[in-house]
PDB file of C-alpha atoms and ligand atoms in Angstrom:
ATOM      1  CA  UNK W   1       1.969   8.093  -3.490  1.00 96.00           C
ATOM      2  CA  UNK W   2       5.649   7.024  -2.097  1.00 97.00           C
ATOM      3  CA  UNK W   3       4.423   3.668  -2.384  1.00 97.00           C
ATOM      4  CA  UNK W   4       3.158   3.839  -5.596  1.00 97.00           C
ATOM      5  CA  UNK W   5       6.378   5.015  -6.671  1.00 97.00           C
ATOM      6  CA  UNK W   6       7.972   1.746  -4.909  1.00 97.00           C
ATOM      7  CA  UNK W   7       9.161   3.118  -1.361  1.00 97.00           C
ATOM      8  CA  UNK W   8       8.455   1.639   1.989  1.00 97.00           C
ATOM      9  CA  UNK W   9       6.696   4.256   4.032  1.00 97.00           C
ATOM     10  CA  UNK W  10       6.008   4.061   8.013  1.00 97.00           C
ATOM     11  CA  UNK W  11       4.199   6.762  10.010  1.00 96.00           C
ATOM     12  CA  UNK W  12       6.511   9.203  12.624  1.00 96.00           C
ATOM     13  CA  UNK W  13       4.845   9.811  16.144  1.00 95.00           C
ATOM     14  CA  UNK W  14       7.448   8.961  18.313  1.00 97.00           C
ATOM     15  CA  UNK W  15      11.592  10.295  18.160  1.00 97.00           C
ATOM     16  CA  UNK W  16      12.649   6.940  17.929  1.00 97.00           C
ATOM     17  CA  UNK W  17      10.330   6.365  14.671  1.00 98.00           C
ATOM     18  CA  UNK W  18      12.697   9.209  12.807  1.00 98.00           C
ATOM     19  CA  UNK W  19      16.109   7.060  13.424  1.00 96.00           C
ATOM     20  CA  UNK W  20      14.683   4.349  10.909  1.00 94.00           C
ATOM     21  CA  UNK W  21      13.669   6.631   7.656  1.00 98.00           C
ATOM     22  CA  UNK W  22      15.745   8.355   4.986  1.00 98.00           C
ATOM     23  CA  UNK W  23      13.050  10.935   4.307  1.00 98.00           C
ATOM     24  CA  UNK W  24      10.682  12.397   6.213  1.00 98.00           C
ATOM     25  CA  UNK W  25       6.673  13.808   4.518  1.00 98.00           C
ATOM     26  CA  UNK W  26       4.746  16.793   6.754  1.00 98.00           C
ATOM     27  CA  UNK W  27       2.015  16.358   5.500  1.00 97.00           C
ATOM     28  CA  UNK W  28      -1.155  18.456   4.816  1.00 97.00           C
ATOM     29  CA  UNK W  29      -3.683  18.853   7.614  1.00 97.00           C
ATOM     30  CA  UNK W  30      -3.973  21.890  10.668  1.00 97.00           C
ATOM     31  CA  UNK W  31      -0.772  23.022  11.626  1.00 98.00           C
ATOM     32  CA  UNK W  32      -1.717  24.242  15.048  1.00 97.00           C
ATOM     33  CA  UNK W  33      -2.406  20.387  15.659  1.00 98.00           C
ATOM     34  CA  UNK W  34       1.006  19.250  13.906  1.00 98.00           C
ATOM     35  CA  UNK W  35       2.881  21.610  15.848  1.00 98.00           C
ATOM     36  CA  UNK W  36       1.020  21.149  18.991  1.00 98.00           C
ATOM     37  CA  UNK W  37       1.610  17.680  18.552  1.00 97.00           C
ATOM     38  CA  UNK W  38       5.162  17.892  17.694  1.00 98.00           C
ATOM     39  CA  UNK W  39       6.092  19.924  21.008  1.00 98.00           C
ATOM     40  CA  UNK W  40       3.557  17.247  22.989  1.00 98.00           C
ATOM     41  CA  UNK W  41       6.225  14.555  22.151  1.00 97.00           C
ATOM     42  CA  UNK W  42       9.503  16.297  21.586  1.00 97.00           C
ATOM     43  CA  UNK W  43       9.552  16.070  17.851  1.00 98.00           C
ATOM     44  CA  UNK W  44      10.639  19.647  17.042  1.00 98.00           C
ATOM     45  CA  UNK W  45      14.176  19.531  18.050  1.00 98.00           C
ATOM     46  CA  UNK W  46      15.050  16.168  16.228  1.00 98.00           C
ATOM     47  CA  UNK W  47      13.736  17.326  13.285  1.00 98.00           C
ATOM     48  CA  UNK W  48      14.791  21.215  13.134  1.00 98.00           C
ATOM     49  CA  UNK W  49      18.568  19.012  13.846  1.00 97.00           C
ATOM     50  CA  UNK W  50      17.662  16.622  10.701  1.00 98.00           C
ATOM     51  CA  UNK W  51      16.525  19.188   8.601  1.00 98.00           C
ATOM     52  CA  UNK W  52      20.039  21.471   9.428  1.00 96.00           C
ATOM     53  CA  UNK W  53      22.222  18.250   8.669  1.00 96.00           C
ATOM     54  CA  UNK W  54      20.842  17.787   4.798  1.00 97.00           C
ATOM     55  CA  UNK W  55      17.749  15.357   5.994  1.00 98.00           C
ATOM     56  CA  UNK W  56      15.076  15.626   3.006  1.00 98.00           C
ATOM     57  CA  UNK W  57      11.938  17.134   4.373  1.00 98.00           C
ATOM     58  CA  UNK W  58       8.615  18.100   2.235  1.00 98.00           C
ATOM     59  CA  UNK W  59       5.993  19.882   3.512  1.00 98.00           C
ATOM     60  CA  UNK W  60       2.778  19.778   1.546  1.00 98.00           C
ATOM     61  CA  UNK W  61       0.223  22.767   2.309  1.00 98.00           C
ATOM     62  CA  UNK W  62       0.174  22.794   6.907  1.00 98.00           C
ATOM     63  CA  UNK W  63       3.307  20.519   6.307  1.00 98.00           C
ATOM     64  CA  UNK W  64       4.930  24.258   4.660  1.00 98.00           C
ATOM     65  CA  UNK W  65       3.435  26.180   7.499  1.00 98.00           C
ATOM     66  CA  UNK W  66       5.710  23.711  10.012  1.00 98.00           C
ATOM     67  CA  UNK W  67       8.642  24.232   7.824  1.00 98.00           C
ATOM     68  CA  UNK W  68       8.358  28.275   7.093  1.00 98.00           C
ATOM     69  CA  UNK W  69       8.440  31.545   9.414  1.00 97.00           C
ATOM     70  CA  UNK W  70       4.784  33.060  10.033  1.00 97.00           C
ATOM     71  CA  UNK W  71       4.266  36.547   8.697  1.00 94.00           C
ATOM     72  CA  UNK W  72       2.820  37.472  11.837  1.00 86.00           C
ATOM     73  CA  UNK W  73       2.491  35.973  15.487  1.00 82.00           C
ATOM     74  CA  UNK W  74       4.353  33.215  16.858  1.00 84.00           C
ATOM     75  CA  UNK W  75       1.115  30.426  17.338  1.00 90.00           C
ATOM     76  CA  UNK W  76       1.592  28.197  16.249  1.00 96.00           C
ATOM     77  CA  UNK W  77       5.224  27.269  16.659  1.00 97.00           C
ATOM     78  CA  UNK W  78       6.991  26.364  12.952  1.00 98.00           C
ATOM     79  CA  UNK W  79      10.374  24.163  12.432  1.00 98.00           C
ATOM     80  CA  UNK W  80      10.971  27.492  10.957  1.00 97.00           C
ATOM     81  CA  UNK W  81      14.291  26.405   8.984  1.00 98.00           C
ATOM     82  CA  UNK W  82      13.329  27.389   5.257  1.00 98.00           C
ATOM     83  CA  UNK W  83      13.835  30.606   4.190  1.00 98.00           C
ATOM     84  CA  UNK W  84      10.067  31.349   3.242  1.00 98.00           C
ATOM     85  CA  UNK W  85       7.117  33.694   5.117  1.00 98.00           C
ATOM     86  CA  UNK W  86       3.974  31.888   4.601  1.00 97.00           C
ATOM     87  CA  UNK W  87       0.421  33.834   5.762  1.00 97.00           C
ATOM     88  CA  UNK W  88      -1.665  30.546   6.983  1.00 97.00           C
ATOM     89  CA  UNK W  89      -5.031  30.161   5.254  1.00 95.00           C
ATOM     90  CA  UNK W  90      -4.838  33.225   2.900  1.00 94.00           C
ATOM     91  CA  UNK W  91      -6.597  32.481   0.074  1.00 93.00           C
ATOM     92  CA  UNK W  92      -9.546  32.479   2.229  1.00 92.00           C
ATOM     93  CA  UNK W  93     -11.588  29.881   3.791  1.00 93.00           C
ATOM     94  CA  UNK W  94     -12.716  26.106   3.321  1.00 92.00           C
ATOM     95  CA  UNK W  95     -15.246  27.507   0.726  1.00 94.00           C
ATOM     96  CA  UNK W  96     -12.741  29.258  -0.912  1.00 93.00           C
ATOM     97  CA  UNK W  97     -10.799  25.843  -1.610  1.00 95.00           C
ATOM     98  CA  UNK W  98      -9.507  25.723  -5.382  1.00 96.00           C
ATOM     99  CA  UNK W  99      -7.974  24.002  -8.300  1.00 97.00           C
ATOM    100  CA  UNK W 100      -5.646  25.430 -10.545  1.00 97.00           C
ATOM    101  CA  UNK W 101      -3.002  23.704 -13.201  1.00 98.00           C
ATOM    102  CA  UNK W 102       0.418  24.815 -12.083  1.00 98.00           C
ATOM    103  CA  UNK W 103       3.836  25.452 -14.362  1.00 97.00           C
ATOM    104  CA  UNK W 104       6.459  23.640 -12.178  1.00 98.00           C
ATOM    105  CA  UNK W 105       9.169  23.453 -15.045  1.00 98.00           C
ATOM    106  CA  UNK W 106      11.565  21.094 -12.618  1.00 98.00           C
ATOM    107  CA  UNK W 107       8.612  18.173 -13.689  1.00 98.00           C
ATOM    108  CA  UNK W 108       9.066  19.233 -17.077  1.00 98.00           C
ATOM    109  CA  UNK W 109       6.011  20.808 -19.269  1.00 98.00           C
ATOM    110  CA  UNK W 110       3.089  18.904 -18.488  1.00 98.00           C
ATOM    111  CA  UNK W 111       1.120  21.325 -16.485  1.00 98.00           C
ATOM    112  CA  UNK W 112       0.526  19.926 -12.774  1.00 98.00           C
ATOM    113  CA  UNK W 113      -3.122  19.751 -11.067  1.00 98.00           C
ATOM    114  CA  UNK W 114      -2.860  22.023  -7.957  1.00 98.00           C
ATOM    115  CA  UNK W 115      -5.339  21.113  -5.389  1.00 98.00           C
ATOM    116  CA  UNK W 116      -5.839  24.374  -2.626  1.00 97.00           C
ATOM    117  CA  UNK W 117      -7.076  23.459   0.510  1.00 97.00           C
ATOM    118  CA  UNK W 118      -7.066  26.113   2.987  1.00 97.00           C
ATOM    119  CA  UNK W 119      -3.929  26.672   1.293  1.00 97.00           C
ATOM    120  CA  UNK W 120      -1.012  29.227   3.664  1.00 97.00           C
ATOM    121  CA  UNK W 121       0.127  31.885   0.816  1.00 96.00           C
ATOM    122  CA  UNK W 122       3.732  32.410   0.667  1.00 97.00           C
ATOM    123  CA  UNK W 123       4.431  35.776   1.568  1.00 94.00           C
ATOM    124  CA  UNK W 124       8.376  36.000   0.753  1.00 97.00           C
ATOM    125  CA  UNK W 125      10.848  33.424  -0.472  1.00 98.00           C
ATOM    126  CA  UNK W 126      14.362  34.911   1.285  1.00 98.00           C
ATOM    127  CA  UNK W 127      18.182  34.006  -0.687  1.00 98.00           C
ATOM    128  CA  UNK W 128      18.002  30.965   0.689  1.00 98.00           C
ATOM    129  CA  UNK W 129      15.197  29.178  -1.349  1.00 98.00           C
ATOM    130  CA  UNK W 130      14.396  28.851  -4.492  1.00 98.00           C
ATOM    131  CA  UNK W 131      10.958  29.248  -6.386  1.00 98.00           C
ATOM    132  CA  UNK W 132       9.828  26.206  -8.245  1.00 98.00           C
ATOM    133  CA  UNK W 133       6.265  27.194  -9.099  1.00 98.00           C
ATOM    134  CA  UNK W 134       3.878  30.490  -8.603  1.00 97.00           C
ATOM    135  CA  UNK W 135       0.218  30.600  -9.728  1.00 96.00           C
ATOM    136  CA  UNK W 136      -0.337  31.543 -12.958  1.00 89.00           C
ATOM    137  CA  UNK W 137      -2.696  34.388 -12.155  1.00 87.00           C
ATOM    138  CA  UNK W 138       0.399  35.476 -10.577  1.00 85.00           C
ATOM    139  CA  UNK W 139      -0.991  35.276  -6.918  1.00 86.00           C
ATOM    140  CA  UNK W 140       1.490  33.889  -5.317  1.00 92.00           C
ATOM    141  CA  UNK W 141       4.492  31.314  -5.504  1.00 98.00           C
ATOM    142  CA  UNK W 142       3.295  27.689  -4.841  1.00 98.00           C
ATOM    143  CA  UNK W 143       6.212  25.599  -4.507  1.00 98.00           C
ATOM    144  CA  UNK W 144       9.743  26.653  -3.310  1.00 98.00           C
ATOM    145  CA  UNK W 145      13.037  24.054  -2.673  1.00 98.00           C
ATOM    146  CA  UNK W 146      15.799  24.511  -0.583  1.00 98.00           C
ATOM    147  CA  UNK W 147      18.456  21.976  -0.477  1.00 98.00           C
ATOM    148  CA  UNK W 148      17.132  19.355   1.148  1.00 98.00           C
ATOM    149  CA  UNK W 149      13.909  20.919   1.830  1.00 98.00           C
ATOM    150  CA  UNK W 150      11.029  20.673  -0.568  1.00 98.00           C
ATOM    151  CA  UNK W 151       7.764  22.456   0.037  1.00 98.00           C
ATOM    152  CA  UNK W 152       4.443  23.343  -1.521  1.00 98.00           C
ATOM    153  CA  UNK W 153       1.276  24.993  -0.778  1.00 98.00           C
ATOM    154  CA  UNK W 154      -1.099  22.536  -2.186  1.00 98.00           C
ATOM    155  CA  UNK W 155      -1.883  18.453  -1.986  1.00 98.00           C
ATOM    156  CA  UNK W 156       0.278  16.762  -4.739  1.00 98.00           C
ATOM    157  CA  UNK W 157      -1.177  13.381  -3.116  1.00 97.00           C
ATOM    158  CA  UNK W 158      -4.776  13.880  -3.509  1.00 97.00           C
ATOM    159  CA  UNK W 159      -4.320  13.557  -7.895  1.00 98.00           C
ATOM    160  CA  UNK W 160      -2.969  11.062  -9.592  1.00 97.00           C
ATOM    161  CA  UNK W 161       0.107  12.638 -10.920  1.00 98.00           C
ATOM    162  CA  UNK W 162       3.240  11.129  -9.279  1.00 98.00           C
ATOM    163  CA  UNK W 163       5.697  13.279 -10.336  1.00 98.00           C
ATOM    164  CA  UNK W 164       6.199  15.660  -7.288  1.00 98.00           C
ATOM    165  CA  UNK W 165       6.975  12.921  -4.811  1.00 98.00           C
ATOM    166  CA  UNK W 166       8.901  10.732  -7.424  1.00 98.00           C
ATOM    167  CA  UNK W 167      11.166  14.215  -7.577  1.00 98.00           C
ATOM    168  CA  UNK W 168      11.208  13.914  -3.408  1.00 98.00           C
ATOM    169  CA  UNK W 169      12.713  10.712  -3.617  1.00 98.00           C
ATOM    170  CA  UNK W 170      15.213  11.745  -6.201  1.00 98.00           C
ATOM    171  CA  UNK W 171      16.160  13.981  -3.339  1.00 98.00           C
ATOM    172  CA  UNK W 172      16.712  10.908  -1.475  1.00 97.00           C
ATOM    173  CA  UNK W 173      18.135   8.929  -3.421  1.00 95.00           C
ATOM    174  CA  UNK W 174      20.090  10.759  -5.811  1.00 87.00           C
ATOM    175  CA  UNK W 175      18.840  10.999  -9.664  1.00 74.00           C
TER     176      UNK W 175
HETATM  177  N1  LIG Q 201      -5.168  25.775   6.924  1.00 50.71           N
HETATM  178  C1  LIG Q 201      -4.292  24.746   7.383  1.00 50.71           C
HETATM  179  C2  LIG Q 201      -3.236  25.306   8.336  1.00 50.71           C
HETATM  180  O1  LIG Q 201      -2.984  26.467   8.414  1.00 50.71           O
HETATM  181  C3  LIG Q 201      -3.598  24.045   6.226  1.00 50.71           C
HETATM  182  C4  LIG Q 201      -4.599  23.328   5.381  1.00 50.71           C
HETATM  183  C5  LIG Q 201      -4.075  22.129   4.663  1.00 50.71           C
HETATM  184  O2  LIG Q 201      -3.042  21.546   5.007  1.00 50.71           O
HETATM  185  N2  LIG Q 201      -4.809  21.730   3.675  1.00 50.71           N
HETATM  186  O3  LIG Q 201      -2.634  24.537   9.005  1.00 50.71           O
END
């Protein structure tokens, strides 16, 4: 999707890969692997420093487990530094995967195509963050920004429709 867009992408494993991007995608996945990945090779200070000094971060569905608190339990270990409780996997299971258009009115009107996948539910959104999108059945709030943190609890990069990670690089670059 970045690349569609027109930016140059590389993939993070290492520390060292961080010092050579401008913005930085968790993306969608199992969080307990992220994060159990992340402490493996030292990633979680780094980034929890990044993400304090104004380094754009978006987290897209396990990507906004790493970046929220847990509403219960401390497994698996979050970046914890936006000011959101999520509930991992509470819309229910695989099976229980959905679609639903979403009213994200900082993409303008054009209603976006949510894709659920195992989707975390976002339990509370605290002062510090701001909602950008909730369901429109009302269960739940899908997308929330903070500064320089951007995350949402489905896959914006399994449609076609560009215009959540062309608003990510805006954070980047500026508008
Ligand atoms: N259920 C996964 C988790 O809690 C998230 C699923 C996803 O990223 N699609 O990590």
């Amino acid at each position: 999707m970045l690349e569609k867009l027109g930016a140059k992408t590389a993939i993070v494993r290492l520390s060292a890969d961080l010092e050579r991007i401008q913005g930085l995608v968790l993306p969608g996945g199992e969080s307990t692997t992220i994060s159990r990945l992340m402490s493996e090779y030292g990633l979680f200070a780094p980034i929890r420093n990044m993400a304090a000094s104004g380094f754009p971060i978006m987290g897209t569905c396990a990507g906004l487990v790493m970046l929220s608190q847990l509403d219960s339990g401390t497994y698996p270990q979050t970046i914890g530094v936006m000011d959101v409780v999520v509930k991992r996997n509470a819309y229910g299971r695989q099976i229980d995967s959905f679609e639903s258009d979403l009213d994200i009115p900082a993409l303008g009107t054009k209603p976006f195509p949510g894709v659920f996948i195992r989707a975390p539910k976002v339990s509370s959104v605290g002062p510090a963050a701001t909602v950008l999108s909730r369901l429109n059945n009302g269960n739940g709030v899908v997308a929330v920004r903070q500064g320089n943190l951007l995350g949402c609890s489905f896959h914006p990069e399994l449609t076609s429709d560009t215009r959540l990670h062309s608003y990510f690089l805006q954070m980047i670059t500026g508008p």
